[in-house]
């Protein structure tokens, strides 16, 4: 066989006999191998030849020197490498040792007088070793994926929870004290929305690097907990040091200059800290504390560090919110929401064929809960689209079932949250549900808040136009609360303008409120919209609205909200 046709084979031989080495070299060459071989005959030498040197196979004699035999060699090799094929090649040992060697991790045992079968065994074991290595590589890769965040390379939420659990347990068992930090970038959405998701991703990666610089001890950890949220664990750390580290992280993030296509951006970070002590209740509770503290840091104006305190008012509010986060999906599942209806009166004629659909929740004791209790939490935790879907589905079902009992011009206003109408999937859902209900569009109006519509003007216009083309009407809610929106108003193709109740309420005593209502009314009419005044609480307000020429009134003087079903029974 020509030299270049030989297969390379790196052999580490553990053998005291030079003759046996020559024999092996000859035999392997005869079997088609180009052999690079190193022979050692002591544990010390063996250790120096194990990694970082790479071998394909280890072939060991059994009786090497009195104080070092084949079994010792096997154990030493396995200390370094679990997968390399190890052969015991000996003329002296019996079956018992052979079995023990195989049990201890040898791949084969070959008698010297039967060494002709060695090349075949090497071939087989090389193949199997490669398979073992590939399996280990893929297991390691899976393990990496399971424990790391793919974008930043930091630990992921799952690994963070595991490590937090270990520190929690350690605090309990050994009365140690550790630190948990929960961090959330400030106004990250703004960067995402203005420069794009790819820029947002790049910033997250770079901020992750900045944070990694602060986590240096082996038991410390930094993780990306999701979105723009990060967690840090500092083992055996006092609060004084934690405050210093947290402020250094905050400062480093704030000082960081993010360069995206030659534009420079800066970002802040809000940090909540909680102390892991022997008295902590659970990892989950600690995380909720740190999250609450982070929320409190945001509430204090962002780019702040806040330490969790159990009597922290902001935190308690947040906890309160967290209750709703569980209660809302449960209410959706168990149909514990109820539809209410508040009539809107045409001021000129007194007709009441228009009204707003409102939402109430029934708690476990059948007490009625008003939306201002749960809507802020639903908005913050992305539950509004689900709530909106429930309202739409149930309102349309009810209207379809009772339309024959209603006034021919009856109109229902359904509220839509900003999160919903900006979601393309939601528009598809809405169109499908409206098609399926097949209700004459003149009966349905959708209410959007001024701030949501102006905040995402072009998406809002697209959404409104799609539905208006089909005949559905639109109402702009809370108009006036933003006041910056007058210049956008002409771009929004809506049918009704609801004048913010805070001006309407004051209309009797406050001349400025009265002139704001008058101006909004005039502008709306000039744009071909009709006006609805909210919070019309008494006849005096109603009379002034009538003088000003406002078209509709909604409020206690007209009617309090009532169950939707009262519309046909009452
Ligand atoms: N680029 C990028 N954005 C993400 C990723 N995951 C979540 N987001 C976005 O991150 C933003 C998180 O925003 P929030 O934390 O809710 O709000 P914020 O703008 O940071 O405002 P505050 O937290 O109140 O200061 C949202 O716009 C998400 O869509 C991601 O993997 N990459």
XYZ file of C-alpha atoms and ligand atoms in Angstrom:
602
model
C 0.000 0.000 0.000
C 1.426 3.401 -0.982
C 2.294 5.711 1.934
C -0.360 8.296 0.998
C -3.113 5.672 1.051
C -2.485 4.826 4.715
C -5.028 6.084 7.239
C -3.521 8.259 9.977
C -3.755 6.787 13.478
C -2.440 8.447 16.653
C -1.654 5.772 19.204
C -0.716 6.197 22.848
C 0.898 2.930 23.899
C 1.380 2.024 27.549
C 4.025 -0.646 27.413
C 7.445 -1.358 28.864
C 8.709 -3.461 25.928
C 10.322 -1.808 22.894
C 9.897 -5.055 20.941
C 6.155 -4.998 21.520
C 6.079 -1.410 20.301
C 7.837 -2.376 17.056
C 5.501 -5.324 16.645
C 2.461 -3.108 17.062
C 3.774 -0.498 14.640
C 4.381 -3.194 12.023
C 1.002 -4.770 12.548
C -0.920 -1.483 12.293
C 1.032 -0.405 9.221
C 0.212 -3.792 7.687
C -3.458 -3.101 8.406
C -3.290 0.158 6.431
C -2.503 2.734 9.131
C 0.014 5.531 9.096
C 0.893 5.398 12.762
C 2.110 8.208 15.023
C 2.874 6.475 18.267
C 4.112 7.506 21.661
C 5.029 4.886 24.229
C 4.950 5.491 27.985
C 5.422 3.135 30.896
C 4.670 5.168 34.032
C 1.670 7.018 35.402
C 3.621 10.259 35.457
C 4.527 9.975 31.768
C 0.971 8.938 30.891
C -0.427 12.021 32.566
C 1.876 14.296 30.580
C 0.688 12.692 27.347
C -3.030 12.943 27.995
C -4.901 16.108 26.919
C -4.102 18.544 25.462
C -2.448 15.905 23.186
C -5.090 14.186 21.034
C -4.979 10.423 20.556
C -7.191 8.189 18.491
C -6.651 5.075 20.624
C -4.867 3.966 23.776
C -3.363 0.469 23.754
C -2.091 -0.769 27.069
C -0.223 -3.791 28.306
C -1.468 -5.275 31.568
C 1.817 -5.883 33.359
C 3.790 -2.719 32.793
C 5.889 -2.010 35.889
C 5.229 -3.370 39.385
C 3.623 -0.179 40.696
C 1.598 0.620 37.572
C -0.502 -1.923 35.669
C -3.078 -1.847 32.863
C -5.975 -1.184 35.267
C -4.148 1.835 36.726
C -3.524 3.055 33.183
C -7.186 2.626 32.333
C -8.299 4.657 35.353
C -5.822 7.427 34.585
C -6.912 7.629 30.945
C -10.606 7.721 31.901
C -9.911 10.583 34.293
C -9.101 12.651 31.224
C -11.187 11.169 28.463
C -14.365 9.108 28.649
C -14.680 8.380 24.973
C -11.226 7.430 23.650
C -11.032 3.698 22.756
C -8.893 1.859 25.286
C -7.547 -1.621 24.528
C -5.908 -3.974 26.943
C -3.336 -5.958 24.944
C -1.731 -8.611 27.101
C -0.515 -12.126 27.102
C -0.855 -12.754 30.795
C -4.179 -11.845 32.359
C -7.110 -14.092 32.934
C -10.804 -13.662 32.295
C -11.490 -12.119 35.670
C -9.257 -9.108 35.031
C -10.531 -8.845 31.485
C -14.122 -8.595 32.761
C -13.141 -6.057 35.393
C -11.312 -3.987 32.785
C -14.356 -3.977 30.510
C -16.524 -2.943 33.454
C -14.133 -0.135 34.294
C -14.339 1.320 30.824
C -11.929 -0.613 28.587
C -13.311 -1.044 25.106
C -11.743 -4.404 24.340
C -9.386 -6.954 25.710
C -7.044 -8.716 23.277
C -4.581 -11.503 23.974
C -1.177 -10.841 22.413
C -1.243 -14.172 20.582
C -4.591 -13.165 19.009
C -3.464 -9.636 18.126
C -4.391 -10.188 14.500
C -7.900 -9.081 15.456
C -6.637 -5.755 16.846
C -6.996 -3.698 13.608
C -10.587 -4.815 13.205
C -11.326 -3.945 16.849
C -9.677 -0.530 16.416
C -11.761 0.146 13.315
C -14.970 -0.745 15.180
C -14.117 1.237 18.296
C -13.053 4.313 16.325
C -16.443 4.301 14.643
C -18.262 3.834 17.934
C -16.140 6.497 19.652
C -17.064 8.954 16.923
C -20.733 8.114 17.463
C -20.314 8.579 21.211
C -18.597 11.924 20.694
C -21.291 13.095 18.293
C -23.930 12.120 20.849
C -22.082 13.907 23.640
C -21.637 16.971 21.423
C -25.330 17.071 20.657
C -26.209 16.522 24.332
C -23.869 19.343 25.283
C -25.424 21.528 22.631
C -28.912 20.729 23.870
C -27.805 21.397 27.402
C -26.391 24.748 26.266
C -29.627 25.669 24.495
C -31.652 24.629 27.528
C -29.665 26.876 29.837
C -28.730 29.890 27.727
C -30.497 32.775 26.112
C -29.958 32.410 22.388
C -29.691 36.108 21.636
C -27.241 37.274 24.288
C -25.535 34.036 25.356
C -26.380 34.838 28.990
C -28.101 32.285 31.234
C -31.796 32.010 30.455
C -34.784 32.305 32.760
C -34.856 28.594 33.535
C -31.220 28.428 34.592
C -31.623 31.649 36.544
C -34.550 30.141 38.453
C -32.468 27.046 39.227
C -29.566 29.142 40.510
C -31.890 31.357 42.494
C -33.383 28.238 44.057
C -29.858 27.047 45.058
C -29.053 30.375 46.712
C -32.445 30.387 48.433
C -31.742 26.907 49.809
C -28.209 27.861 50.804
C -29.511 30.901 52.678
C -31.901 28.626 54.592
C -29.454 25.791 55.276
C -26.335 27.804 56.034
C -27.814 31.120 57.154
C -26.102 32.971 54.326
C -27.258 36.125 52.624
C -27.358 36.691 48.884
C -28.656 39.318 46.479
C -31.180 39.169 43.677
C -31.524 42.010 41.172
C -34.286 42.396 38.613
C -33.576 44.875 35.843
C -35.605 46.303 33.013
C -34.326 48.654 30.316
C -36.100 51.996 30.184
C -38.183 52.904 27.153
C -36.657 50.074 25.162
C -39.819 49.847 23.094
C -39.098 53.326 21.775
C -35.768 52.222 20.304
C -37.367 49.067 18.894
C -40.154 51.053 17.293
C -38.052 53.886 15.913
C -34.922 52.059 14.714
C -36.220 48.519 14.417
C -36.114 45.139 16.085
C -32.663 44.277 14.700
C -31.206 47.358 16.370
C -33.081 46.402 19.549
C -31.520 42.938 19.413
C -28.041 44.392 18.906
C -28.510 46.686 21.883
C -29.645 43.772 24.063
C -26.490 41.835 23.111
C -24.240 44.798 23.922
C -25.979 45.566 27.206
C -25.628 41.889 28.128
C -21.868 42.251 27.668
C -21.807 45.359 29.835
C -23.640 43.484 32.592
C -21.439 40.397 32.363
C -18.523 42.594 33.409
C -20.093 42.970 36.853
C -20.619 39.285 37.532
C -17.258 37.752 38.192
C -17.488 35.283 41.077
C -18.301 31.670 40.128
C -21.574 31.563 42.094
C -22.779 34.906 40.751
C -24.968 34.893 37.662
C -26.434 37.213 35.088
C -29.352 36.127 32.948
C -31.750 37.502 30.400
C -35.154 36.840 31.872
C -37.050 37.787 28.720
C -37.596 40.842 26.481
C -35.551 43.674 27.931
C -35.409 42.165 31.426
C -32.262 40.897 33.099
C -31.537 39.224 36.430
C -28.383 39.235 38.521
C -27.503 36.995 41.462
C -24.673 37.952 43.789
C -23.731 35.157 46.171
C -22.736 35.949 49.744
C -23.301 39.621 49.275
C -24.413 42.276 51.735
C -26.886 45.000 50.802
C -24.219 47.721 51.017
C -22.136 46.059 48.351
C -25.215 45.225 46.283
C -26.194 48.885 46.200
C -22.738 49.826 44.969
C -22.789 47.130 42.264
C -26.341 48.027 41.199
C -25.420 51.665 40.880
C -22.301 50.776 38.911
C -24.413 48.683 36.523
C -26.966 51.477 36.183
C -24.194 53.983 35.521
C -22.415 51.712 33.015
C -25.643 51.122 31.062
C -26.480 54.805 31.100
C -22.995 55.763 29.917
C -23.061 53.163 27.173
C -23.203 54.630 23.695
C -25.058 52.373 21.298
C -23.920 53.063 17.774
C -26.435 51.989 15.133
C -25.685 52.969 11.550
C -23.750 56.006 12.770
C -26.542 57.161 15.047
C -25.761 57.156 18.753
C -28.380 56.050 21.271
C -28.331 55.876 25.057
C -30.579 53.897 27.356
C -31.402 53.785 31.045
C -32.079 50.817 33.281
C -34.313 50.399 36.327
C -33.064 47.989 38.969
C -34.981 46.301 41.774
C -33.083 44.529 44.554
C -34.238 41.926 47.005
C -32.263 40.248 49.738
C -32.149 36.441 49.877
C -32.116 35.607 53.596
C -32.819 32.529 55.732
C -36.317 33.986 56.189
C -37.162 34.290 52.489
C -40.264 32.304 51.565
C -39.406 30.948 48.103
C -37.487 31.678 44.934
C -40.720 32.738 43.249
C -41.539 35.145 46.052
C -38.038 36.634 45.892
C -38.366 37.163 42.168
C -41.762 38.820 42.640
C -40.186 41.099 45.281
C -37.318 42.113 43.013
C -39.736 42.612 40.110
C -41.913 44.809 42.312
C -38.879 46.793 43.399
C -37.928 47.258 39.736
C -41.455 48.429 39.027
C -41.125 50.878 41.919
C -37.809 52.095 40.430
C -39.671 52.794 37.166
C -42.396 54.585 39.049
C -39.786 56.810 40.751
C -38.832 58.104 37.310
C -36.787 55.238 35.777
C -33.011 54.807 35.676
C -33.061 54.221 39.440
C -32.156 51.510 41.929
C -34.850 50.505 44.397
C -34.567 48.033 47.263
C -37.653 45.949 47.988
C -39.504 46.857 51.176
C -42.597 45.009 52.274
C -44.439 48.222 53.088
C -43.529 49.853 49.828
C -46.679 51.472 48.528
C -45.712 51.172 44.866
C -44.889 47.567 45.434
C -48.145 46.804 47.143
C -49.995 48.323 44.229
C -47.997 46.165 41.903
C -48.788 43.070 43.961
C -52.380 44.036 43.706
C -51.963 44.177 39.961
C -50.360 40.748 39.965
C -53.556 39.339 41.472
C -55.433 40.516 38.428
C -52.894 38.925 36.152
C -54.117 35.588 37.433
C -57.743 36.599 37.835
C -58.276 37.918 34.289
C -57.417 34.721 32.377
C -59.470 32.792 34.933
C -62.419 35.149 34.396
C -62.089 34.658 30.640
C -62.046 30.892 31.069
C -64.959 30.787 33.440
C -66.986 33.518 31.718
C -66.993 35.639 34.850
C -67.042 38.827 32.836
C -70.351 40.558 32.300
C -71.450 42.990 29.635
C -72.974 46.261 30.768
C -74.455 49.046 28.711
C -74.682 52.795 29.214
C -77.160 54.659 26.977
C -76.066 57.762 25.080
C -78.773 60.341 24.488
C -79.190 62.525 21.428
C -79.439 65.942 23.094
C -81.720 67.519 20.476
C -84.373 64.787 20.401
C -83.868 62.899 23.654
C -83.592 59.650 21.672
C -81.512 56.916 23.334
C -80.730 54.404 20.612
C -77.029 54.556 21.067
C -74.930 53.256 23.943
C -71.523 52.116 25.067
C -70.846 48.476 25.922
C -68.954 48.262 29.226
C -67.240 45.441 31.026
C -67.586 44.205 34.569
C -66.044 41.234 36.323
C -67.706 39.057 38.913
C -65.388 37.944 41.703
C -65.616 34.632 43.549
C -68.227 36.105 45.892
C -70.267 37.384 42.944
C -69.313 40.951 43.709
C -69.184 43.268 40.725
C -65.730 44.632 39.926
C -65.302 47.769 37.876
C -62.812 47.880 35.015
C -60.568 50.535 36.564
C -59.543 47.810 39.045
C -58.366 45.292 36.476
C -57.824 47.117 33.152
C -54.459 48.721 34.154
C -53.094 45.257 34.966
C -54.591 43.839 31.760
C -52.871 46.581 29.782
C -49.544 46.186 31.506
C -49.485 42.415 31.186
C -50.704 42.214 27.615
C -54.070 40.738 28.469
C -56.175 43.381 26.726
C -56.311 41.648 23.335
C -57.827 38.580 25.012
C -60.271 40.732 26.967
C -61.224 42.644 23.800
C -61.834 39.386 21.948
C -64.132 38.225 24.733
C -66.083 41.478 24.637
C -66.444 41.427 20.856
C -67.479 37.792 20.648
C -70.023 38.101 23.432
C -71.422 41.467 22.365
C -71.932 40.352 18.780
C -73.560 37.128 19.932
C -75.958 39.034 22.159
C -76.780 41.663 19.530
C -77.383 39.023 16.870
C -79.710 37.102 19.174
C -81.735 40.177 20.218
C -81.614 42.480 17.215
C -85.290 41.850 16.369
C -86.261 43.239 19.808
C -84.194 46.427 19.452
C -84.813 49.803 17.840
C -84.002 49.716 14.082
C -81.347 52.420 14.587
C -79.827 50.913 17.735
C -76.076 51.405 17.829
C -73.521 49.752 20.147
C -70.108 51.271 20.853
C -67.468 48.676 21.658
C -64.148 49.727 23.204
C -60.920 48.504 21.664
C -57.553 48.827 23.379
C -54.471 50.176 21.628
C -52.666 46.829 21.945
C -55.494 45.091 20.070
C -55.983 47.312 17.116
C -52.257 47.490 16.442
C -52.106 43.733 16.066
C -52.730 42.464 12.513
C -53.977 39.137 13.844
C -56.579 40.994 15.854
C -57.882 42.764 12.745
C -58.285 39.382 11.038
C -60.069 38.017 14.087
C -62.361 41.038 14.156
C -63.195 40.851 10.452
C -63.891 37.102 10.691
C -66.087 37.534 13.768
C -68.019 40.416 12.215
C -68.521 38.426 8.993
C -69.726 35.414 10.942
C -72.173 37.521 12.982
C -73.532 39.161 9.806
C -75.029 42.106 11.719
C -75.790 45.248 9.716
C -72.670 47.428 10.311
C -74.815 50.459 11.162
C -75.440 48.858 14.575
C -71.757 48.660 15.492
C -69.331 51.422 16.395
C -65.800 50.967 17.744
C -64.254 53.270 20.323
C -60.536 53.953 20.354
C -58.841 56.217 22.838
C -57.282 59.380 21.538
C -53.864 58.521 22.972
C -53.760 55.030 21.436
C -54.897 56.282 18.037
C -52.499 59.238 17.907
C -49.624 57.163 19.306
C -49.721 54.852 16.289
C -51.363 57.114 13.794
C -50.743 55.316 10.515
C -51.722 51.900 11.924
C -54.821 53.452 13.482
C -55.821 55.046 10.178
C -55.376 51.723 8.361
C -57.412 49.871 10.963
C -60.219 52.434 10.998
C -60.370 52.695 7.206
C -60.584 48.927 6.727
C -63.640 48.690 8.966
C -65.247 51.947 7.898
C -65.121 50.801 4.281
C -67.398 47.986 5.409
C -69.809 50.410 7.070
C -68.771 50.232 10.732
C -68.515 53.488 12.645
C -65.763 54.831 14.849
C -65.653 56.979 17.885
C -62.577 58.686 19.347
C -62.716 58.349 23.121
C -61.381 60.735 25.796
C -60.781 63.451 23.238
C -58.998 66.445 24.690
C -56.992 64.547 27.277
C -53.962 64.639 24.981
C -54.588 68.079 23.478
C -51.557 67.609 21.266
C -53.839 65.674 19.038
C -55.766 68.444 17.320
C -53.308 68.473 14.454
C -53.772 64.718 14.002
C -57.522 64.806 14.270
C -58.115 65.687 10.639
C -56.210 62.581 9.608
C -58.361 60.221 11.673
C -61.482 59.163 9.783
C -63.892 58.861 12.724
C -67.646 59.464 13.028
C -67.893 60.567 16.661
C -65.670 62.528 18.978
C -66.157 61.855 22.680
C -65.222 64.960 24.635
C -63.163 64.056 27.679
C -65.295 63.986 30.823
C -62.797 65.996 32.855
C -63.761 69.141 30.871
C -67.466 68.297 30.731
C -67.722 67.897 34.516
C -66.298 71.376 35.058
C -68.364 73.085 32.402
C -70.749 74.800 34.855
C -68.142 76.518 37.019
C -65.080 76.719 34.863
C -65.046 79.049 31.874
C -61.895 77.504 30.422
C -63.412 74.012 30.425
C -66.511 75.434 28.802
C -64.516 77.084 26.027
C -62.484 73.895 25.478
C -65.719 71.905 25.070
C -67.083 74.602 22.752
C -63.920 74.603 20.613
C -63.709 70.837 20.376
C -67.369 70.757 19.399
C -66.871 73.392 16.686
C -63.762 71.710 15.283
C -65.447 68.290 15.255
C -68.471 69.632 13.415
C -66.231 71.398 10.929
C -64.675 68.009 10.205
C -68.052 66.354 9.747
C -67.977 64.472 13.087
C -70.655 64.318 15.725
C -69.807 64.986 19.363
C -70.571 63.017 22.510
C -69.990 64.577 25.929
C -68.998 62.123 28.692
C -69.654 62.506 32.432
C -72.873 64.434 32.029
C -73.871 64.244 35.652
C -76.713 66.749 35.976
C -79.288 68.802 34.124
C -77.238 71.979 34.359
C -74.402 70.405 32.412
C -76.871 68.974 29.943
C -78.421 72.421 29.355
C -75.025 74.028 28.667
C -74.080 71.218 26.292
C -77.359 71.758 24.509
C -76.609 75.504 24.172
C -73.152 74.719 22.816
C -74.686 72.436 20.200
C -73.066 69.192 21.406
C -74.871 66.269 19.747
C -74.975 63.541 22.391
C -74.691 63.164 26.164
C -73.539 60.191 28.206
C -73.560 60.147 31.987
C -75.639 59.616 35.111
C -78.199 62.221 34.109
C -79.041 60.075 31.100
C -78.600 56.682 32.700
C -76.199 54.755 34.884
C -74.609 51.687 33.290
C -76.890 48.627 33.449
C -76.610 44.986 32.493
C -76.827 44.684 28.719
C -79.778 42.348 29.083
C -81.818 45.224 30.647
C -81.933 46.793 27.211
C -84.663 44.392 26.190
C -86.262 43.719 29.538
C -86.345 47.279 30.907
N -35.504 43.752 19.787
C -36.164 42.967 20.631
N -37.243 43.455 21.302
C -37.891 42.660 22.159
C -37.517 41.330 22.369
N -38.369 40.795 23.283
C -39.252 41.763 23.621
N -38.971 42.890 22.943
C -39.638 44.187 23.005
O -39.191 44.832 24.172
C -40.102 45.853 24.523
C -40.271 45.834 26.020
O -40.879 46.979 26.357
P -41.356 47.241 27.820
O -40.334 46.791 28.821
O -42.736 46.726 27.992
O -41.456 48.785 27.802
P -40.295 49.862 27.720
O -40.425 50.592 26.436
O -38.952 49.275 28.016
O -40.778 50.821 28.849
P -40.506 50.726 30.409
O -40.111 49.310 30.735
O -41.807 51.105 31.028
O -39.416 51.699 30.673
C -41.402 45.543 23.756
O -41.531 46.465 22.713
C -41.138 44.160 23.151
O -41.763 44.007 21.898
C -36.395 40.832 21.634
O -35.978 39.676 21.751
N -35.756 41.684 20.793
